[in-house]
Amino acid sequence: MVDRAGYGTTTGDHGDMVAAEAYELISPDGRLTARVEPGAGGRLVSLVVDGAEVIATCQGGYDADYFRGSFPMAPWCGLLTDGIVDFDGRRYELTGRTSPAGPKYYHGAVHSWPFEVLAQTPTTIEQQIRIGPDQPDAWPWAGRVRHDYELTDEKLVARLSVHSDGEEFPGAVGFHPWFVSHLGGDPARPADIDFRPGQELVRTADSHREPTPEVGSTENGLFIDLAAPPTISWPGGPTLQLESTAPVWVTYTHPEGGFCVEPWTSPDGPMDNTYVHRVTPDSPCTMEFVINISR
């Protein structure tokens, strides 16, 4: 298992990993390619459809690696309020680093750390990373995160899960994909987004989220009960239909150059909400995110 203390270098006893190393997946018909960087959260950094890149790299306001590709969030999504986890009558205050740089307690604990590659084929990659008290994130419970990709001629399937090594703990997972605002950087080829939620999850005074049928702007927010799977298309380019087993969808349109349509198993904020999964050795928190591609 890769030791995160060696981020950006060659590790010792647990195997070798260089943060910038990328693995390429190619669909059987050769028309789709995907690139994954295990050393940067195991994230997807490129998805090319018939020569057109649909995954964005943007310029953000943090040193942390939040503004490119599609990265995993685990064992929580978004901002964990004050770095505090209340679970089964006890309060745990996180003290570790959730990324090599940037704000604490944001977007989970694994988005920028190196994953171990367990297996790879021309169309698949399987990855894993440890979480727990002995890791830089200092998550109070020992466990691991699995992060896998599979590319076919019609879709990219991403799977994410959090597993316990023994003790029960709260868990959530999600993906944070960036899509290009304009295909090929061409102003005449802007993205068209079909996103129709039934309810918005609005923040309360205690930082929890509550649903309301009064949906405001769908450009930035948390939403549930979608009328149909979200779709993204560009003039003269591909159409992406997004599907997920996760119930929460998040949209984000800043900074320029890209936008996000993200599936989460739980909203952000405190982890004592009804969406959070109770992770046990026999019951991991799992999700699947499918990017269906038509041309």
GROMACS .gro file of C-alpha atoms in nm:
model
  295
    1MET     CA    1   0.000   0.000   0.000
    2VAL     CA    2   0.131   0.344  -0.091
    3ASP     CA    3   0.238   0.555   0.207
    4ARG     CA    4   0.112   0.911   0.168
    5ALA     CA    5   0.409   1.051   0.355
    6GLY     CA    6   0.596   0.995   0.028
    7TYR     CA    7   0.365   1.208  -0.187
    8GLY     CA    8   0.543   1.321  -0.499
    9THR     CA    9   0.839   1.087  -0.450
   10THR     CA   10   0.922   0.720  -0.487
   11THR     CA   11   0.790   0.538  -0.183
   12GLY     CA   12   0.969   0.271   0.016
   13ASP     CA   13   0.828  -0.047   0.163
   14HIS     CA   14   0.478  -0.011   0.022
   15GLY     CA   15   0.560   0.019  -0.349
   16ASP     CA   16   0.660   0.279  -0.604
   17MET     CA   17   0.447   0.575  -0.707
   18VAL     CA   18   0.528   0.909  -0.870
   19ALA     CA   19   0.260   1.177  -0.843
   20ALA     CA   20   0.277   1.281  -1.208
   21GLU     CA   21   0.257   0.929  -1.352
   22ALA     CA   22  -0.048   0.876  -1.572
   23TYR     CA   23  -0.218   0.561  -1.699
   24GLU     CA   24  -0.405   0.564  -2.029
   25LEU     CA   25  -0.720   0.365  -2.102
   26ILE     CA   26  -0.833   0.312  -2.461
   27SER     CA   27  -1.177   0.193  -2.565
   28PRO     CA   28  -1.190  -0.125  -2.776
   29ASP     CA   29  -1.283   0.075  -3.090
   30GLY     CA   30  -1.006   0.330  -3.021
   31ARG     CA   31  -1.238   0.633  -3.033
   32LEU     CA   32  -1.226   0.709  -2.659
   33THR     CA   33  -0.921   0.760  -2.441
   34ALA     CA   34  -0.904   0.834  -2.069
   35ARG     CA   35  -0.602   0.927  -1.858
   36VAL     CA   36  -0.583   0.860  -1.484
   37GLU     CA   37  -0.322   0.994  -1.239
   38PRO     CA   38  -0.296   0.756  -0.942
   39GLY     CA   39  -0.052   0.991  -0.768
   40ALA     CA   40  -0.303   1.278  -0.765
   41GLY     CA   41  -0.599   1.118  -0.593
   42GLY     CA   42  -0.636   0.855  -0.862
   43ARG     CA   43  -0.823   1.119  -1.055
   44LEU     CA   44  -0.938   1.118  -1.414
   45VAL     CA   45  -0.743   1.398  -1.586
   46SER     CA   46  -0.857   1.350  -1.946
   47LEU     CA   47  -1.144   1.203  -2.145
   48VAL     CA   48  -1.108   1.243  -2.521
   49VAL     CA   49  -1.398   1.163  -2.753
   50ASP     CA   50  -1.309   1.142  -3.123
   51GLY     CA   51  -1.017   1.378  -3.063
   52ALA     CA   52  -1.211   1.628  -2.849
   53GLU     CA   53  -1.121   1.680  -2.481
   54VAL     CA   54  -1.426   1.706  -2.252
   55ILE     CA   55  -1.252   1.720  -1.911
   56ALA     CA   56  -1.131   2.063  -1.798
   57THR     CA   57  -0.829   2.206  -1.622
   58CYS     CA   58  -0.908   2.543  -1.463
   59GLN     CA   59  -0.721   2.811  -1.270
   60GLY     CA   60  -0.847   2.821  -0.911
   61GLY     CA   61  -0.793   3.027  -0.601
   62TYR     CA   62  -0.614   2.763  -0.391
   63ASP     CA   63  -0.282   2.585  -0.413
   64ALA     CA   64  -0.476   2.263  -0.355
   65ASP     CA   65  -0.553   2.047  -0.659
   66TYR     CA   66  -0.926   2.122  -0.674
   67PHE     CA   67  -0.964   2.259  -1.025
   68ARG     CA   68  -0.884   1.987  -1.276
   69GLY     CA   69  -1.004   1.649  -1.386
   70SER     CA   70  -1.250   1.441  -1.189
   71PHE     CA   71  -1.131   1.365  -0.838
   72PRO     CA   72  -1.276   1.144  -0.565
   73MET     CA   73  -1.419   1.268  -0.236
   74ALA     CA   74  -1.409   1.033   0.064
   75PRO     CA   75  -1.487   0.965   0.345
   76TRP     CA   76  -1.694   1.284   0.328
   77CYS     CA   77  -1.805   1.522   0.051
   78GLY     CA   78  -1.758   1.898   0.027
   79LEU     CA   79  -1.683   2.094   0.342
   80LEU     CA   80  -1.687   1.904   0.672
   81THR     CA   81  -1.808   2.169   0.918
   82ASP     CA   82  -1.524   2.273   1.152
   83GLY     CA   83  -1.349   1.941   1.092
   84ILE     CA   84  -1.578   1.779   1.348
   85VAL     CA   85  -1.749   1.439   1.324
   86ASP     CA   86  -2.029   1.360   1.570
   87PHE     CA   87  -2.100   0.987   1.571
   88ASP     CA   88  -2.284   0.762   1.818
   89GLY     CA   89  -2.272   1.019   2.098
   90ARG     CA   90  -1.902   1.101   2.063
   91ARG     CA   91  -1.729   1.401   1.907
   92TYR     CA   92  -1.414   1.359   1.700
   93GLU     CA   93  -1.204   1.658   1.591
   94LEU     CA   94  -0.988   1.596   1.286
   95THR     CA   95  -0.630   1.711   1.324
   96GLY     CA   96  -0.464   1.581   1.009
   97ARG     CA   97  -0.396   1.712   0.660
   98THR     CA   98  -0.660   1.639   0.400
   99SER     CA   99  -0.435   1.749   0.112
  100PRO     CA  100  -0.069   1.842   0.062
  101ALA     CA  101  -0.187   2.205   0.022
  102GLY     CA  102  -0.503   2.412   0.061
  103PRO     CA  103  -0.784   2.437   0.316
  104LYS     CA  104  -0.847   2.163   0.570
  105TYR     CA  105  -1.160   1.947   0.580
  106TYR     CA  106  -1.257   2.025   0.219
  107HIS     CA  107  -1.360   1.765  -0.040
  108GLY     CA  108  -1.269   1.465   0.172
  109ALA     CA  109  -0.930   1.324   0.267
  110VAL     CA  110  -0.797   1.149  -0.046
  111HIS     CA  111  -0.843   1.381  -0.346
  112SER     CA  112  -0.475   1.472  -0.383
  113TRP     CA  113  -0.287   1.184  -0.221
  114PRO     CA  114  -0.132   0.892  -0.416
  115PHE     CA  115  -0.333   0.575  -0.470
  116GLU     CA  116  -0.182   0.232  -0.514
  117VAL     CA  117  -0.256   0.068  -0.849
  118LEU     CA  118  -0.392  -0.279  -0.775
  119ALA     CA  119  -0.454  -0.386  -1.135
  120GLN     CA  120  -0.467  -0.242  -1.485
  121THR     CA  121  -0.575  -0.356  -1.831
  122PRO     CA  122  -0.605  -0.153  -2.155
  123THR     CA  123  -0.960  -0.055  -2.052
  124THR     CA  124  -0.959  -0.066  -1.669
  125ILE     CA  125  -0.769   0.048  -1.364
  126GLU     CA  126  -0.822  -0.045  -0.998
  127GLN     CA  127  -0.678   0.174  -0.720
  128GLN     CA  128  -0.674   0.187  -0.341
  129ILE     CA  129  -0.556   0.409  -0.057
  130ARG     CA  130  -0.558   0.374   0.321
  131ILE     CA  131  -0.729   0.615   0.559
  132GLY     CA  132  -0.704   0.619   0.936
  133PRO     CA  133  -0.529   0.752   1.248
  134ASP     CA  134  -0.185   0.656   1.117
  135GLN     CA  135  -0.232   0.842   0.786
  136PRO     CA  136  -0.184   1.217   0.717
  137ASP     CA  137  -0.562   1.275   0.722
  138ALA     CA  138  -0.584   1.127   1.075
  139TRP     CA  139  -0.935   0.997   1.008
  140PRO     CA  140  -1.035   0.846   1.345
  141TRP     CA  141  -1.110   0.502   1.203
  142ALA     CA  142  -0.891   0.266   1.002
  143GLY     CA  143  -1.008   0.178   0.656
  144ARG     CA  144  -0.946   0.216   0.286
  145VAL     CA  145  -1.089   0.378  -0.025
  146ARG     CA  146  -1.128   0.195  -0.358
  147HIS     CA  147  -1.138   0.396  -0.682
  148ASP     CA  148  -1.181   0.214  -1.014
  149TYR     CA  149  -1.242   0.305  -1.381
  150GLU     CA  150  -1.370   0.102  -1.677
  151LEU     CA  151  -1.383   0.237  -2.034
  152THR     CA  152  -1.602   0.081  -2.304
  153ASP     CA  153  -1.696   0.201  -2.653
  154GLU     CA  154  -2.000   0.382  -2.514
  155LYS     CA  155  -1.921   0.491  -2.158
  156LEU     CA  156  -1.677   0.553  -1.877
  157VAL     CA  157  -1.774   0.386  -1.550
  158ALA     CA  158  -1.622   0.516  -1.225
  159ARG     CA  159  -1.669   0.331  -0.897
  160LEU     CA  160  -1.582   0.464  -0.552
  161SER     CA  161  -1.617   0.302  -0.210
  162VAL     CA  162  -1.509   0.341   0.152
  163HIS     CA  163  -1.435   0.028   0.357
  164SER     CA  164  -1.380  -0.028   0.728
  165ASP     CA  165  -1.097  -0.239   0.868
  166GLY     CA  166  -1.304  -0.318   1.177
  167GLU     CA  167  -1.485  -0.036   1.356
  168GLU     CA  168  -1.809   0.118   1.239
  169PHE     CA  169  -1.788   0.479   1.121
  170PRO     CA  170  -1.982   0.737   0.915
  171GLY     CA  171  -1.895   0.764   0.549
  172ALA     CA  172  -1.985   0.939   0.225
  173VAL     CA  173  -1.832   0.943  -0.123
  174GLY     CA  174  -1.861   1.157  -0.432
  175PHE     CA  175  -1.698   1.264  -0.757
  176HIS     CA  176  -1.595   1.618  -0.849
  177PRO     CA  177  -1.568   1.629  -1.231
  178TRP     CA  178  -1.475   1.940  -1.430
  179PHE     CA  179  -1.615   1.961  -1.784
  180VAL     CA  180  -1.497   2.205  -2.051
  181SER     CA  181  -1.714   2.513  -2.098
  182HIS     CA  182  -1.628   2.534  -2.469
  183LEU     CA  183  -1.523   2.239  -2.682
  184GLY     CA  184  -1.169   2.290  -2.804
  185GLY     CA  185  -1.170   2.635  -2.643
  186ASP     CA  186  -1.392   2.759  -2.928
  187PRO     CA  187  -1.636   3.036  -2.814
  188ALA     CA  188  -1.877   2.917  -3.084
  189ARG     CA  189  -1.903   2.573  -2.922
  190PRO     CA  190  -2.037   2.633  -2.569
  191ALA     CA  191  -2.164   2.354  -2.349
  192ASP     CA  192  -2.538   2.305  -2.325
  193ILE     CA  193  -2.648   2.154  -1.992
  194ASP     CA  194  -2.983   1.986  -1.933
  195PHE     CA  195  -3.019   1.970  -1.554
  196ARG     CA  196  -3.368   1.952  -1.402
  197PRO     CA  197  -3.377   1.894  -1.025
  198GLY     CA  198  -3.698   1.854  -0.827
  199GLN     CA  199  -3.566   1.997  -0.500
  200GLU     CA  200  -3.275   2.205  -0.377
  201LEU     CA  201  -3.083   2.129  -0.057
  202VAL     CA  202  -3.041   2.463   0.122
  203ARG     CA  203  -2.810   2.528   0.412
  204THR     CA  204  -2.963   2.584   0.755
  205ALA     CA  205  -2.832   2.793   1.043
  206ASP     CA  206  -2.653   2.490   1.190
  207SER     CA  207  -2.486   2.407   0.853
  208HIS     CA  208  -2.712   2.110   0.776
  209ARG     CA  209  -2.903   2.085   0.448
  210GLU     CA  210  -3.281   2.076   0.412
  211PRO     CA  211  -3.479   2.012   0.092
  212THR     CA  212  -3.706   2.273  -0.062
  213PRO     CA  213  -3.914   2.243  -0.381
  214GLU     CA  214  -3.840   2.611  -0.452
  215VAL     CA  215  -3.542   2.561  -0.678
  216GLY     CA  216  -3.352   2.879  -0.761
  217SER     CA  217  -3.060   2.894  -0.999
  218THR     CA  218  -2.928   2.552  -1.097
  219GLU     CA  219  -2.580   2.688  -1.179
  220ASN     CA  220  -2.445   2.654  -0.825
  221GLY     CA  221  -2.600   2.441  -0.551
  222LEU     CA  222  -2.698   2.100  -0.416
  223PHE     CA  223  -3.003   1.922  -0.558
  224ILE     CA  224  -3.203   1.599  -0.543
  225ASP     CA  225  -3.494   1.430  -0.725
  226LEU     CA  226  -3.379   1.494  -1.081
  227ALA     CA  227  -3.645   1.462  -1.354
  228ALA     CA  228  -3.394   1.297  -1.586
  229PRO     CA  229  -3.022   1.218  -1.593
  230PRO     CA  230  -2.815   1.532  -1.657
  231THR     CA  231  -2.686   1.574  -2.011
  232ILE     CA  232  -2.404   1.787  -2.149
  233SER     CA  233  -2.354   1.856  -2.519
  234TRP     CA  234  -2.147   2.082  -2.743
  235PRO     CA  235  -2.222   2.199  -3.102
  236GLY     CA  236  -2.072   1.950  -3.342
  237GLY     CA  237  -1.939   1.746  -3.050
  238PRO     CA  238  -2.036   1.460  -2.821
  239THR     CA  239  -2.328   1.434  -2.582
  240LEU     CA  240  -2.264   1.307  -2.232
  241GLN     CA  241  -2.542   1.160  -2.022
  242LEU     CA  242  -2.451   1.135  -1.654
  243GLU     CA  243  -2.592   0.861  -1.431
  244SER     CA  244  -2.515   0.772  -1.071
  245THR     CA  245  -2.635   0.560  -0.785
  246ALA     CA  246  -2.580   0.864  -0.559
  247PRO     CA  247  -2.889   1.072  -0.467
  248VAL     CA  248  -2.731   1.420  -0.442
  249TRP     CA  249  -2.616   1.628  -0.740
  250VAL     CA  250  -2.398   1.937  -0.710
  251THR     CA  251  -2.339   2.208  -0.970
  252TYR     CA  252  -2.060   2.464  -0.975
  253THR     CA  253  -1.968   2.714  -1.248
  254HIS     CA  254  -1.660   2.896  -1.118
  255PRO     CA  255  -1.385   2.964  -1.224
  256GLU     CA  256  -1.399   3.026  -1.599
  257GLY     CA  257  -1.316   2.754  -1.844
  258GLY     CA  258  -1.501   2.472  -1.675
  259PHE     CA  259  -1.807   2.368  -1.479
  260CYS     CA  260  -1.905   2.082  -1.250
  261VAL     CA  261  -2.199   1.842  -1.233
  262GLU     CA  262  -2.113   1.618  -0.938
  263PRO     CA  263  -2.278   1.310  -0.784
  264TRP     CA  264  -2.250   1.278  -0.404
  265THR     CA  265  -2.393   1.016  -0.168
  266SER     CA  266  -2.438   1.282   0.103
  267PRO     CA  267  -2.446   1.661   0.120
  268ASP     CA  268  -2.171   1.860   0.285
  269GLY     CA  269  -2.180   1.997   0.640
  270PRO     CA  270  -2.208   1.786   0.956
  271MET     CA  271  -2.199   1.409   0.914
  272ASP     CA  272  -2.496   1.339   1.139
  273ASN     CA  273  -2.745   1.358   0.851
  274THR     CA  274  -2.972   1.088   0.711
  275TYR     CA  275  -2.768   1.048   0.390
  276VAL     CA  276  -2.447   0.938   0.561
  277HIS     CA  277  -2.377   0.565   0.545
  278ARG     CA  278  -2.275   0.362   0.851
  279VAL     CA  279  -1.966   0.187   0.720
  280THR     CA  280  -1.883  -0.159   0.858
  281PRO     CA  281  -1.654  -0.437   0.730
  282ASP     CA  282  -1.959  -0.597   0.571
  283SER     CA  283  -2.124  -0.278   0.447
  284PRO     CA  284  -1.900  -0.029   0.263
  285CYS     CA  285  -2.025   0.304   0.135
  286THR     CA  286  -2.035   0.266  -0.242
  287MET     CA  287  -2.133   0.458  -0.552
  288GLU     CA  288  -2.112   0.434  -0.929
  289PHE     CA  289  -2.081   0.726  -1.170
  290VAL     CA  290  -2.137   0.659  -1.541
  291ILE     CA  291  -2.056   0.900  -1.824
  292ASN     CA  292  -2.255   0.771  -2.122
  293ILE     CA  293  -2.114   0.901  -2.450
  294SER     CA  294  -2.297   0.946  -2.780
  295ARG     CA  295  -2.152   1.098  -3.096
   0.00000   0.00000   0.00000
